Coordinates of C-alpha atoms in Angstrom, one line a residue:
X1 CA 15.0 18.0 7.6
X2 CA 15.3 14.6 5.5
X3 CA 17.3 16.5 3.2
X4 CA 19.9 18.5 6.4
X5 CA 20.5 14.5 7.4
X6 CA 21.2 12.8 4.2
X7 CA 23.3 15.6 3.1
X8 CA 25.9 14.1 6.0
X9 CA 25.6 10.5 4.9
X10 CA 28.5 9.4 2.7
X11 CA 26.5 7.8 0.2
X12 CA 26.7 5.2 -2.7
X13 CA 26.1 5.5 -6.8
X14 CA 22.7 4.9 -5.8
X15 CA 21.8 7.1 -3.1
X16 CA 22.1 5.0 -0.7
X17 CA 24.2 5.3 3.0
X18 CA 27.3 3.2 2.3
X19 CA 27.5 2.4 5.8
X20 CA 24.1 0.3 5.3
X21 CA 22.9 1.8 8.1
X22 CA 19.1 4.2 8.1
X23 CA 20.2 7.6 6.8
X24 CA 22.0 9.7 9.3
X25 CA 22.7 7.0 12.0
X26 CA 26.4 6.5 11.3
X27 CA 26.7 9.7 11.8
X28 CA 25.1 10.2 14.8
X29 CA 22.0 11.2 13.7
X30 CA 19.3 8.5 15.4
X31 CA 16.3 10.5 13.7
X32 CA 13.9 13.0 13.6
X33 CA 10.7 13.6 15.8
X34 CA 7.4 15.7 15.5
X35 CA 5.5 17.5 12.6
X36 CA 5.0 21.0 11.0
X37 CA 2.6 21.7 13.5
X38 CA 4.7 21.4 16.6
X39 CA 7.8 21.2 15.2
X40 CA 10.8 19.4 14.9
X41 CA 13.3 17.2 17.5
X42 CA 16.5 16.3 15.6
X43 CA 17.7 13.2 18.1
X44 CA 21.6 12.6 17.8
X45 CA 24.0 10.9 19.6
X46 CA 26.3 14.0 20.5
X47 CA 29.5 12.3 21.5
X48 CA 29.4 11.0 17.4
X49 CA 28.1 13.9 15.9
X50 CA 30.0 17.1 14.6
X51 CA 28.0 19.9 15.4
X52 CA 30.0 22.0 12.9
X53 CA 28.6 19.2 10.4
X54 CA 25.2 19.2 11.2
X55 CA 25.0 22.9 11.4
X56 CA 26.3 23.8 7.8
X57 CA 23.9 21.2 6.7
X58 CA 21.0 23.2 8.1
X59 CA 22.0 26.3 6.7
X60 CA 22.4 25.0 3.4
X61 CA 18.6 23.3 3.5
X62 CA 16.8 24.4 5.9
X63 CA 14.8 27.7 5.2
X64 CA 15.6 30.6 8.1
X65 CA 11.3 30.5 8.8
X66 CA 12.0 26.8 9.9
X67 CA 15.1 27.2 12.0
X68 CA 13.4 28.1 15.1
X69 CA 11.5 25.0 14.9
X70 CA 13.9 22.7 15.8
X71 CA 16.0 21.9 18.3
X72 CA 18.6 19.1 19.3
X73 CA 17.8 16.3 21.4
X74 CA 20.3 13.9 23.1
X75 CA 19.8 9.9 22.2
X76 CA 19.4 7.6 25.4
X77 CA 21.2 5.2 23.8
X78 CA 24.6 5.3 21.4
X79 CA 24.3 4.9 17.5
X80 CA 26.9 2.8 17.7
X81 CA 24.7 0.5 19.7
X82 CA 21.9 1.0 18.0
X83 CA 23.7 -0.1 14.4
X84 CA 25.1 -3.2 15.8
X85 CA 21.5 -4.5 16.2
X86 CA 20.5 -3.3 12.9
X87 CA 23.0 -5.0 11.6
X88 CA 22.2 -8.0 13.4
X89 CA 18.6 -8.3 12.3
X90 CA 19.5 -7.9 9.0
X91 CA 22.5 -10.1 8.9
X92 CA 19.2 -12.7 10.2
X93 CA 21.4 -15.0 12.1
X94 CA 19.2 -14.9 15.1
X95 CA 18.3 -18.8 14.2
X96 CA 18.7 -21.3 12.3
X97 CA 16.0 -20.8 9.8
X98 CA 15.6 -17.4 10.0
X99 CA 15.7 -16.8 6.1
X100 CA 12.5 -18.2 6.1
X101 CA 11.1 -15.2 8.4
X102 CA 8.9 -12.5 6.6
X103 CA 9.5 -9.5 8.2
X104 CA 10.0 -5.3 8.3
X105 CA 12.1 -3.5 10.3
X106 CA 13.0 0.3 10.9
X107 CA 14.6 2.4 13.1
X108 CA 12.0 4.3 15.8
X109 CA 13.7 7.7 16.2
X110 CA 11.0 8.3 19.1
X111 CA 11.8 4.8 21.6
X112 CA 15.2 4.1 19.6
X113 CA 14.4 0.6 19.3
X114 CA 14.4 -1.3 16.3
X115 CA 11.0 -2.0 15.2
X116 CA 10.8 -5.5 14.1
X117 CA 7.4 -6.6 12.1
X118 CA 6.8 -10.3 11.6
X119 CA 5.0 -12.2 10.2
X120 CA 3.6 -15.0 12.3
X121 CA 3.3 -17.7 9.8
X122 CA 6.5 -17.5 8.9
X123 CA 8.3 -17.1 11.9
X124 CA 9.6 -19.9 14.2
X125 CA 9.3 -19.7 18.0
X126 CA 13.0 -20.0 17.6
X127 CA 13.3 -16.7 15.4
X128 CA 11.4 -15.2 18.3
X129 CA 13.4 -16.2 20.8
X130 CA 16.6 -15.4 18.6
X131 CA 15.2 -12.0 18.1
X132 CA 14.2 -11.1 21.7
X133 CA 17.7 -12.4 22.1
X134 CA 19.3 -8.8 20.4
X135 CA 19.4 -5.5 22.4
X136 CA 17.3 -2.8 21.4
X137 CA 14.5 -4.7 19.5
X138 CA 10.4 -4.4 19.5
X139 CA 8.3 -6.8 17.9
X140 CA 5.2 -6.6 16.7
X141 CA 2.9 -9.4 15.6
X142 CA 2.0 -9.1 12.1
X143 CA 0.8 -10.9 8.8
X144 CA 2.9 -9.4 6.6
X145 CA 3.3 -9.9 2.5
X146 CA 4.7 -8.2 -0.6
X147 CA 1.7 -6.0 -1.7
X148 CA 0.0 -6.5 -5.2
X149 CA -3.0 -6.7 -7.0
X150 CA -2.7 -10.6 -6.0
X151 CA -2.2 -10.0 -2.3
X152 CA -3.6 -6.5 -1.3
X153 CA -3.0 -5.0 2.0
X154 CA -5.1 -3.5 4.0
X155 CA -2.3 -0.8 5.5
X156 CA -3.4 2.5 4.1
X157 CA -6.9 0.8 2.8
X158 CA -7.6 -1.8 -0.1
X159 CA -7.4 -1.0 -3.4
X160 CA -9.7 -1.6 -6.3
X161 CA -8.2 -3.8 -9.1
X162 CA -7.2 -6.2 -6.7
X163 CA -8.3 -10.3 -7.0
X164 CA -10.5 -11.0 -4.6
X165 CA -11.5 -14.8 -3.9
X166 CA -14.1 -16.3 -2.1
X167 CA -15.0 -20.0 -1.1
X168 CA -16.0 -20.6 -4.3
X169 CA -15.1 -17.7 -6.8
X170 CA -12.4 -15.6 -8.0
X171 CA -13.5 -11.8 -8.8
X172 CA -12.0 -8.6 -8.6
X173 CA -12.6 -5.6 -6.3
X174 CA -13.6 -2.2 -8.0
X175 CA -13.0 0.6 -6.5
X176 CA -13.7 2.3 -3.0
X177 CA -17.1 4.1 -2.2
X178 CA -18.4 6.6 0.8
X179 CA -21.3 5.8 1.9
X180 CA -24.0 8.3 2.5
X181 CA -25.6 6.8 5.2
X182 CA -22.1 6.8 7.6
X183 CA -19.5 8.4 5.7
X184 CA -17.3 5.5 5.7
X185 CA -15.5 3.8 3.2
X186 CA -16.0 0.5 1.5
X187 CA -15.6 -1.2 -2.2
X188 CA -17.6 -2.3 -4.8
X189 CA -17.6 -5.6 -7.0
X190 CA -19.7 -7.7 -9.3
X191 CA -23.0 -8.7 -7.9
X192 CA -22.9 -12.0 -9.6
X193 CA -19.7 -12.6 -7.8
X194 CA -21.7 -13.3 -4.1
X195 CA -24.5 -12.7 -2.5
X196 CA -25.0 -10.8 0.9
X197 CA -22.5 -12.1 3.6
X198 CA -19.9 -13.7 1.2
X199 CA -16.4 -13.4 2.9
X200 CA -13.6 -12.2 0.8
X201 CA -9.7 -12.2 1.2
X202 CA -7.2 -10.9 -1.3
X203 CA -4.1 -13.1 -0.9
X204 CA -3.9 -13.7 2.5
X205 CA -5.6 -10.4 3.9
X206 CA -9.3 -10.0 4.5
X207 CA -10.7 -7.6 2.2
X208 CA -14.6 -7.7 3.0
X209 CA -17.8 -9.1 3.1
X210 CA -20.4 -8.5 0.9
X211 CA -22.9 -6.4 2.9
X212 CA -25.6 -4.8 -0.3
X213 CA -26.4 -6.3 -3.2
X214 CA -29.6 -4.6 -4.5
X215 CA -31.8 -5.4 -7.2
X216 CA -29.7 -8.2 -8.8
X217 CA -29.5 -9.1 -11.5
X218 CA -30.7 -5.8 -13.3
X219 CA -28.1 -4.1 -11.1
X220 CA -24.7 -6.9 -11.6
X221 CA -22.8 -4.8 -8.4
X222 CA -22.6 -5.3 -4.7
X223 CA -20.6 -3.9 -1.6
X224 CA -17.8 -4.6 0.4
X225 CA -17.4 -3.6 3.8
X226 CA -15.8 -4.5 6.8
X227 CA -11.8 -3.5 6.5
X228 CA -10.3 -0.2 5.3
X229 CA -10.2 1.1 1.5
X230 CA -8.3 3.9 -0.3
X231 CA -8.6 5.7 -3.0
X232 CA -6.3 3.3 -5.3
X233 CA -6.8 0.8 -8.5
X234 CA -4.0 -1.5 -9.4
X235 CA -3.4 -0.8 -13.3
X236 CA -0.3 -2.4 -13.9
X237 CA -0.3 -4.6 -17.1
X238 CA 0.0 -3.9 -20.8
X239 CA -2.6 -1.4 -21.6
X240 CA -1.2 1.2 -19.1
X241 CA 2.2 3.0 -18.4
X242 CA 1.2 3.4 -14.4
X243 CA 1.0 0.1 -12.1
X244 CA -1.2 2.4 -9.7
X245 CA -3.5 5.6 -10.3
X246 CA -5.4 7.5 -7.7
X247 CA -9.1 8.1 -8.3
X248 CA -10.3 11.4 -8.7
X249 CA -13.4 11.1 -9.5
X250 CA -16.1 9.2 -11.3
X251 CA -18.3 9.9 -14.8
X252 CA -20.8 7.9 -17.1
X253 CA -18.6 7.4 -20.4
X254 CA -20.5 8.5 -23.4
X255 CA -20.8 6.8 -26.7
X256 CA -16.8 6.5 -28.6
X257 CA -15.1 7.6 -25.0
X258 CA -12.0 5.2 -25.0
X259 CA -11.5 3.4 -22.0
X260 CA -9.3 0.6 -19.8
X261 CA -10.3 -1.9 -17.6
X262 CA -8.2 -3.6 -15.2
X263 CA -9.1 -7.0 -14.2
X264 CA -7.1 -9.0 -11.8
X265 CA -6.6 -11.5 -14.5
X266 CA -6.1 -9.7 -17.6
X267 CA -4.6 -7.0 -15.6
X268 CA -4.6 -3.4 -17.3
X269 CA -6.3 -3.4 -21.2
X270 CA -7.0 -0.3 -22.6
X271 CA -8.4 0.8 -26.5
X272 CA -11.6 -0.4 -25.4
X273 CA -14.4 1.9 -27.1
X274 CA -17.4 2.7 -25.8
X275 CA -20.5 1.8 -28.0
X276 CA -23.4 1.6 -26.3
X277 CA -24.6 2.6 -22.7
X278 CA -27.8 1.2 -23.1
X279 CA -26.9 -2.6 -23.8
X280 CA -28.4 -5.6 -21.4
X281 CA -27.1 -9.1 -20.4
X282 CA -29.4 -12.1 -19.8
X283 CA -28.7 -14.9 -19.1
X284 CA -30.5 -17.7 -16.7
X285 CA -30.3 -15.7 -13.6
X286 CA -32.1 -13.1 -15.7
X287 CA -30.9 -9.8 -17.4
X288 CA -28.9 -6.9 -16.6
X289 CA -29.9 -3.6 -18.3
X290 CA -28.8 -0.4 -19.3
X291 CA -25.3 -1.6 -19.6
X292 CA -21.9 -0.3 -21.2
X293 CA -21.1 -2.4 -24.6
X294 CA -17.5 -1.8 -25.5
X295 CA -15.1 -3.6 -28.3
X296 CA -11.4 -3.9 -28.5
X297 CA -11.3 -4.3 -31.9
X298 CA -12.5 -7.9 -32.2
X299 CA -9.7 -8.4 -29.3
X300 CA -10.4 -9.9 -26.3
X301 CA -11.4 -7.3 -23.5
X302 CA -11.7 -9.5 -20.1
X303 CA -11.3 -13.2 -18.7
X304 CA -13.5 -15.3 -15.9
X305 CA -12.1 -13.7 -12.8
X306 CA -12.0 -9.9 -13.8
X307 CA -15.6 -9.5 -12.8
X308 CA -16.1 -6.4 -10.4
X309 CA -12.7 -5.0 -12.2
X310 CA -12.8 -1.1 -12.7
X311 CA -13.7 0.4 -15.9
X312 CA -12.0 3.8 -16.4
X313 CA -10.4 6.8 -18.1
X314 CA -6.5 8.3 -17.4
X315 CA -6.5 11.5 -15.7
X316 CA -3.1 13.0 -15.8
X317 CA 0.3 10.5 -15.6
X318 CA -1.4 9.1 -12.0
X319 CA -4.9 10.0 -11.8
X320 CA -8.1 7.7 -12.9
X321 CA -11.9 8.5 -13.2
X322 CA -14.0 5.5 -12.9
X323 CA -16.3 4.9 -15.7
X324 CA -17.8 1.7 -14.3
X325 CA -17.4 -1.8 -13.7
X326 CA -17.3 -4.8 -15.4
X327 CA -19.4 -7.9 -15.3
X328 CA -19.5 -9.8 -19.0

C-alpha cells in the first residue's frame, strides 16, 4: 500500500514529496488504516483525489490476492486543511521561541490530526499555547531526545552499549536478558558499577535500577530492571562497519576467537583476541575468577566508563552474539 501512495507523489532527487507534505497528502491521500490481519482503509480526501490515479497505481502494485482487502474511505476533514497545519508546525512560528521546542510530529491517518510530541523541558507555556492555537493538532506530553548510545530511549526498549550513569559513576549497559523467573526483560552491567538499588539514567531517560548483584566480586555483573529493553547494542565506532546489531544469541568464546567490545567511551574496538577464559582480577574488593583475558595487540582495548560494555562476535552485516562483558 506504501508503495500504491508514493507512486502518486511527485517526488524530488531524493525521494522525497516535493510538496513537503507526508507522502500522498497533496494528493489527497490522508493515509492508510488497519493491518494484514483485518485489512486495509485507504482514507482520501475524494473531492482532491483522481480515482483514475489511484486506481492504476493499485494495479500496478498491489497483488490481485490483496485487492479485496481494501477499500476507500472518505477523510472528515480536507487535505488541504490538514497541510496548512503541517505546514504551520513546521514553519514553528507558533511563538516566539519556538526554535527552542524539541519536538515530533506526524500525520494520524486514523483521527486526522497532527500528532504533535513535545518535549516538556523545552517547550514554553507560550509554544503550548501557540500550538493549541493551530487547527487540527494533538499533543502529547513527552521527554523527547535524539537517540544514541549517550542518550538511549526507552521507545522500543533500551539497548545495551549504551552509557549509563549513576550518582556517582559512569558505566555502560550490556545487553538485555529474560528472566526465568518472570519472562521479562531486563539488562545487564558491571557489578562493580553499583550495588543493589543504584538508579541509572542514560542521558536524560531512566534506564534501571540495579535489582541482583550475586556473589560479587567473583561474579563482576549485576541487573537492571525496571523500564523496557530490546534486543539491541550500540556498535558504532571504529572497530565496526554497523552503528547497531541485533543479538541473536549468546556463546562462551574459546581460546584465539576474535572479538569486539563496545564501550560507551571507547565505543566499538574490535581485533581483540581471546587468550584465556580462565583468568582472575583482584584487587582490594577481592578477585574475580574464571575471567576472559584478551589483547589488542599491545593496543589499548577499554577506558574507565566502558565497564558493563558488551563483549561480542559479528553475525552476519547486522547480527551480534554476545560473548560477555567487560569489567577490567
Amino acid at each position: 500500500m506504501g508503495i500504491a501512495v508514493r507512486a502518486l507523489e511527485p517526488l524530488d532527487a531524493t525521494g522525497r514529496p516535493k510538496s513537503g507534505l507526508p507522502y500522498g497528502l497533496s494528493q489527497g491521500v490522508i493515509g492508510v488504516v488497519g493491518s494484514a490481519a483485518t485489512g486495509y482503509k485507504v482514507v482520501v480526501d475524494d473531492s482532491v483525489i483522481d480515482t483514475r490515479r489511484y486506481e492504476a497505481a493499485m494495479t500496478r502494485h498491489v497483488p490481485a490476492a490483496g485487492k479485496p482487502m481494501v477499500r476507500i474511505e472518505r477523510s472528515c476533514r480536507s487535505a488541504q486543511e490538514i497541510g496548512e497545519t503541517w505546514k504551520a508546525v513546521g514553519a514553528r512560528s507558533w511563538s516566539g521561541d519556538a526554535s527552542r521546542t524539541t519536538f515530533a510530529a506526524d500525520l494520524d491517518p486514523v483521527t486526522e490530526d497532527i500528532v504533535v510530541e513535545y518535549d516538556q523541558a523545552s517547550t514554553s507555556a507560550a509554544s503550548l499555547d501557540g500550538l493549541r492555537r493551530l487547527s487540527g493538532v494533538r499533543l502529547v506530553e513527552s521527554s523527547l531526545a535524539r537517540t544514541s548510545r549517550l542518550n538511549d530511549t526507552p521507545k522500543g526498549g533500551h539497548w545495551g552499549g549504551a552509557r549509563i550513569t549513576s550518582a556517582s559513576k559512569n558505566c555502560t549497559a550490556g545487553f538485555s536478558v529474560v528472566r526465568r523467573s518472570n519472562g521479562q526483560r531486563g539488562s545487564v552491567t558491571a557489578g562493580h558499577c553499583g550495588g543493589v538499588g543504584t538508579l541509572w539514567k542514560s542521558g536524560s531517560h531512566y534506564y534501571g535500577t540495579t535489582s541482583v548483584r550475586t556473589n560479587y566480586p567473583d561474579y563482576d555483573q549485576a541487573l537492571l530492571t525496571g523500564s523496557t529493553y530490546g534486543a539491541k547494542i550500540w556498535t558504532d565506532g571504529p572497530g565496526d562497519s554497523a552503528n547497531t546489531r541485533i543479538v541473536k544469541g549468546g556463546a562462551d568464546p574459546g581460546v584465539g576467537t576474535v572479538v569486539c567490545q563496545s564501550g560507551s567511551f571507547s565505543t566499538s574496538l574490535c581485533g581483540l583476541t581471546v587468550r584465556s577464559t580462565s583468568a582472575k582480577y583482584c584487587d582490594t574488593d577481592g578477585c574475580t575468577t574464571y575471567v576472559i583475558r584478551a589483547t589488542r595487540g599491545g593496543q589499548i582495548a577499554i577506558i574507565g566508563g566502558d565497564s558493563g560494555g558488551p563483549v561480542y562476535t559479528g553475525r552476519s552485516s547486522t547480527g551480534a552474539t554476545i560473548r560477555g562483558t567487560t569489567f577490567a
